[in-house]
Short mmCIF file of C-alpha atoms in Angstrom, two decimals:
data_model
loop_
_atom_site.label_atom_id
_atom_site.label_comp_id
_atom_site.label_asym_id
_atom_site.label_seq_id
_atom_site.Cartn_x
_atom_site.Cartn_y
_atom_site.Cartn_z
CA MET A 71 97.54 89.50 55.11
CA LYS A 72 97.71 85.98 56.55
CA GLY A 73 100.31 84.45 58.81
CA ASP A 74 101.80 80.95 58.70
CA LEU A 75 100.90 80.56 62.39
CA VAL A 76 98.27 82.39 64.44
CA GLN A 77 98.86 83.33 68.07
CA ASN A 78 95.73 84.08 70.08
CA SER A 79 96.67 86.58 72.77
CA ILE A 80 93.23 88.10 73.20
CA GLY A 81 92.58 88.80 76.87
CA GLN A 82 96.23 88.39 77.79
CA LEU A 83 98.14 91.11 79.62
CA CYS A 84 101.83 91.98 79.82
CA PRO A 85 104.13 90.03 79.62
CA MET A 86 102.24 87.07 78.11
CA PRO A 87 101.77 88.28 74.49
CA ILE A 88 105.53 88.94 74.22
CA LEU A 89 106.57 85.71 75.94
CA MET A 90 104.30 83.73 73.59
CA LEU A 91 105.62 85.70 70.62
CA ALA A 92 109.20 84.76 71.55
CA LYS A 93 108.21 81.12 72.11
CA ASN A 94 106.34 80.83 68.82
CA MET A 95 109.11 82.49 66.82
CA LYS A 96 111.52 79.82 68.04
CA LYS A 97 109.34 77.16 66.41
CA MET A 98 109.18 78.94 63.04
CA GLN A 99 111.44 78.96 60.00
CA PRO A 100 113.17 82.14 58.72
CA GLY A 101 110.86 84.03 56.38
CA GLN A 102 107.69 82.63 57.95
CA VAL A 103 105.15 85.07 59.36
CA LEU A 104 103.53 84.90 62.80
CA GLU A 105 100.10 86.49 63.09
CA ILE A 106 99.37 87.75 66.61
CA HIS A 107 95.87 88.65 67.74
CA ALA A 108 96.04 90.90 70.81
CA ASP A 109 93.78 93.39 72.54
CA ASP A 110 96.21 94.55 75.22
CA GLU A 111 96.92 98.23 74.64
CA GLY A 112 100.54 97.77 75.70
CA ALA A 113 101.14 95.44 72.74
CA HIS A 114 100.97 98.44 70.34
CA ALA A 115 104.34 99.54 71.67
CA ASP A 116 105.69 96.19 72.85
CA VAL A 117 105.50 94.16 69.63
CA PRO A 118 107.48 96.77 67.59
CA ALA A 119 109.98 97.14 70.47
CA TRP A 120 110.53 93.38 70.65
CA CYS A 121 111.01 93.22 66.87
CA ALA A 122 113.51 96.11 66.94
CA GLN A 123 115.54 94.42 69.65
CA THR A 124 115.56 90.92 68.21
CA GLY A 125 116.02 91.90 64.56
CA ASN A 126 112.74 90.37 63.40
CA GLU A 127 110.49 92.40 61.09
CA LEU A 128 107.04 93.78 61.88
CA LEU A 129 105.41 93.67 58.45
CA GLY A 130 102.35 95.58 59.57
CA THR A 131 99.19 95.64 61.64
CA GLU A 132 95.50 95.24 60.82
CA ASP A 133 92.36 96.04 62.75
CA GLY A 134 90.60 92.82 63.65
CA GLY A 135 87.57 94.54 65.22
CA GLY A 136 88.09 94.76 68.96
CA PHE A 137 91.66 93.55 68.66
CA THR A 138 94.76 94.16 66.54
CA LYS A 139 96.54 91.74 64.23
CA TYR A 140 100.32 91.99 64.18
CA PHE A 141 102.35 90.31 61.43
CA VAL A 142 105.91 89.46 62.42
CA LYS A 143 108.33 87.94 59.93
CA LYS A 144 111.12 85.77 61.30
CA ALA A 145 114.57 87.05 60.32
CA GLY A 146 116.81 84.80 58.21
CA MET B 51 121.09 94.27 69.19
CA GLY B 52 124.11 96.07 70.52
CA GLY B 53 127.03 95.04 72.70
CA ASN B 54 126.94 92.03 74.96
CA ASN B 55 123.44 90.76 75.22
CA LYS B 56 123.05 90.19 78.96
CA CYS B 57 120.66 91.31 81.69
CA SER B 58 121.21 90.92 85.42
CA LEU B 59 118.98 91.73 88.38
CA VAL B 60 119.62 91.88 92.12
CA VAL B 61 116.42 90.89 93.88
CA MET B 62 116.76 92.12 97.46
CA SER B 63 113.07 92.68 98.16
CA GLY B 64 110.55 90.01 99.07
CA ASP B 65 107.54 92.24 98.35
CA MET B 66 104.95 90.75 96.01
CA ASP B 67 104.86 93.83 93.79
CA ARG B 68 108.61 94.16 93.43
CA ILE B 69 109.03 90.45 92.79
CA MET B 70 106.37 90.71 90.10
CA GLY B 71 108.24 93.57 88.44
CA ALA B 72 111.52 91.68 88.66
CA PHE B 73 110.09 88.55 87.02
CA ILE B 74 108.27 90.48 84.28
CA ILE B 75 111.49 92.30 83.36
CA ALA B 76 113.55 89.10 83.56
CA THR B 77 111.17 87.07 81.38
CA GLY B 78 110.83 90.00 78.96
CA ALA B 79 114.61 90.27 78.63
CA ALA B 80 114.95 86.50 78.16
CA ALA B 81 112.18 86.59 75.54
CA ALA B 82 114.17 89.25 73.69
CA GLY B 83 117.08 86.84 73.51
CA MET B 84 119.06 88.25 76.43
CA ASP B 85 121.08 85.95 78.67
CA THR B 86 119.35 86.80 81.97
CA THR B 87 120.45 86.26 85.58
CA MET B 88 118.55 86.98 88.79
CA PHE B 89 120.55 87.18 92.00
CA PHE B 90 118.35 86.66 95.06
CA SER B 91 119.51 88.09 98.34
CA PHE B 92 117.97 88.58 101.77
CA TRP B 93 114.15 88.93 101.59
CA GLY B 94 114.33 88.16 97.89
CA LEU B 95 115.22 84.57 98.81
CA ASN B 96 111.58 84.06 99.82
CA ALA B 97 110.65 84.07 96.12
CA ILE B 98 112.81 81.00 95.44
CA ARG B 99 111.99 79.10 98.64
CA LYS B 100 109.74 76.07 98.75
CA GLU B 101 106.48 76.53 100.59
CA LYS B 102 105.83 75.01 104.00
CA ILE B 103 109.40 74.11 104.79
CA ASN B 104 110.68 75.24 108.15
CA THR B 105 114.09 76.87 108.20
CA GLY B 106 116.54 77.73 110.94
CA ARG B 107 118.92 75.73 113.10
CA GLY B 108 119.43 77.84 116.22
CA PHE B 109 116.75 79.59 118.30
CA LEU B 110 116.90 82.91 116.43
CA GLY B 111 117.05 81.20 113.06
CA LYS B 112 113.98 79.13 113.90
CA MET B 113 112.14 82.27 115.07
CA ILE B 114 112.91 83.99 111.77
CA GLY B 115 111.78 80.85 109.96
CA LEU B 116 108.44 80.99 111.77
CA LEU B 117 107.86 84.67 111.01
CA ASN B 118 109.33 84.71 107.53
CA LYS B 119 107.58 82.02 105.52
CA GLY B 120 108.86 81.28 102.05
CA GLY B 121 107.21 80.51 98.72
CA ILE B 122 106.52 82.89 95.85
CA ASP B 123 102.76 82.50 96.29
CA ARG B 124 102.92 83.71 99.89
CA LEU B 125 104.59 87.09 99.39
CA ASN B 126 102.83 90.15 100.74
CA PRO B 127 102.53 93.45 98.87
CA SER B 128 104.76 96.34 100.03
CA ARG B 129 101.67 98.44 100.81
CA PHE B 130 98.16 97.51 101.94
CA SER B 131 99.34 94.21 103.34
CA PHE B 132 96.80 94.28 106.22
CA GLY B 133 98.43 91.32 107.92
CA GLY B 134 98.11 89.03 104.92
CA ILE B 135 94.63 90.01 103.75
CA GLY B 136 96.13 92.44 101.24
CA ARG B 137 97.90 89.58 99.52
CA LEU B 138 94.60 87.77 98.97
CA LEU B 139 92.94 90.96 97.70
CA PHE B 140 95.72 91.61 95.21
CA LYS B 141 95.71 87.98 94.10
CA LYS B 142 91.98 88.15 93.48
CA MET B 143 92.25 91.41 91.55
CA MET B 144 95.12 90.05 89.45
CA LYS B 145 93.23 86.85 88.72
CA ASP B 146 90.07 88.75 87.73
CA LYS B 147 92.13 90.76 85.24
CA ARG B 148 93.91 87.65 84.01
CA VAL B 149 97.35 88.91 84.99
CA THR B 150 99.95 86.15 85.08
CA SER B 151 100.38 84.94 88.68
CA LEU B 152 103.74 84.89 90.45
CA PRO B 153 104.09 81.07 90.43
CA GLU B 154 103.41 81.12 86.68
CA LEU B 155 105.98 83.89 86.15
CA LEU B 156 108.55 81.89 88.10
CA GLN B 157 107.91 78.83 85.93
CA LEU B 158 108.08 80.96 82.76
CA ALA B 159 111.44 82.35 83.89
CA ILE B 160 112.75 78.81 84.42
CA ASP B 161 111.39 77.72 81.01
CA LEU B 162 113.10 80.72 79.37
CA ASP B 163 116.42 79.67 80.94
CA VAL B 164 116.64 82.65 83.30
CA LYS B 165 119.46 81.79 85.69
CA LEU B 166 118.31 81.90 89.34
CA LEU B 167 121.19 82.43 91.77
CA ALA B 168 120.95 82.48 95.56
CA CYS B 169 123.18 84.60 97.79
CA LYS B 170 125.17 82.33 100.10
CA MET B 171 125.75 84.93 102.80
CA SER B 172 122.03 85.74 103.21
CA MET B 173 121.26 82.02 103.36
CA ASP B 174 123.79 81.68 106.19
CA VAL B 175 122.41 84.66 108.11
CA MET B 176 118.78 83.55 107.83
CA GLU B 177 119.69 79.87 108.23
CA ILE B 178 118.07 78.89 104.95
CA SER B 179 119.37 75.58 103.58
CA ARG B 180 119.84 74.58 99.93
CA GLU B 181 117.13 71.94 100.44
CA SER B 182 114.55 74.60 101.28
CA LEU B 183 115.12 76.36 97.93
CA ILE B 184 113.25 75.33 94.78
CA ASP B 185 114.93 73.01 92.29
CA GLY B 186 115.03 75.75 89.64
CA VAL B 187 117.83 77.53 91.52
CA SER B 188 120.92 76.95 89.40
CA ASP B 189 123.63 77.88 91.88
CA ILE B 190 124.51 79.35 95.27
CA VAL B 191 127.02 82.14 94.86
CA GLY B 192 128.74 85.15 96.35
CA VAL B 193 129.30 88.74 95.34
CA ALA B 194 132.11 88.05 92.87
CA THR B 195 129.79 85.97 90.69
CA PHE B 196 127.26 88.75 90.62
CA VAL B 197 129.84 91.45 89.90
CA LYS B 198 131.14 89.42 86.96
CA GLU B 199 127.62 88.99 85.58
CA ALA B 200 126.80 92.66 86.17
CA ALA B 201 130.01 93.84 84.48
CA GLU B 202 129.05 91.87 81.38
CA SER B 203 125.43 93.07 81.39
CA GLU B 204 123.87 95.81 79.34
CA ILE B 205 120.92 95.98 81.71
CA ASN B 206 121.59 95.80 85.45
CA LEU B 207 118.82 96.39 87.98
CA PHE B 208 118.56 96.44 91.76
CA ILE B 209 115.09 95.57 93.00
#
């Protein structure tokens, strides 16, 4: 999978990956996908929780080797 | 998203660790689209004070101003303070682990439109003027303002 925009959150700790996620999603159009690269263990729970609360869709995750890729689709 | 989408926090403490928790929750709530308000009272006011500005008008107020310096970067942790050395140790450890610093969290909160309110009564007691508070403070209010915000909030915390 490939996102329309890539967010590099490698090395970042809570709350930065989520704050950047929220900031980037504001810039994007409905239907576009944000690809987040994060190695913070907390992000495994936080990205799905943020999506559930804001109504955006987590399309899936991929192993990037040492970090995880999260694909979040902006709701229409 | 259910109900009214608001989050409000009373920030009574001026401890570095509690202030950090308060700002992480506030920015997280704002990032989730919640209309977020922080109400700073008593020691919490130190987090929204400018650095190196003396406060106090009378003798006691000036004494408190000398002992109780403001500025979010100058807050001491609630434990292991060691007369100020603890703060430097924690700051170093946080920096080494690339944790967002308190001044950065404060700026993020302002950028995310978190409303920063200051308690008028505490400011009067401690003789802290509006001019000694940072520009990001949106208003100086009393209890009724907070109660209204809290009544409309889904999340309401006292820190």
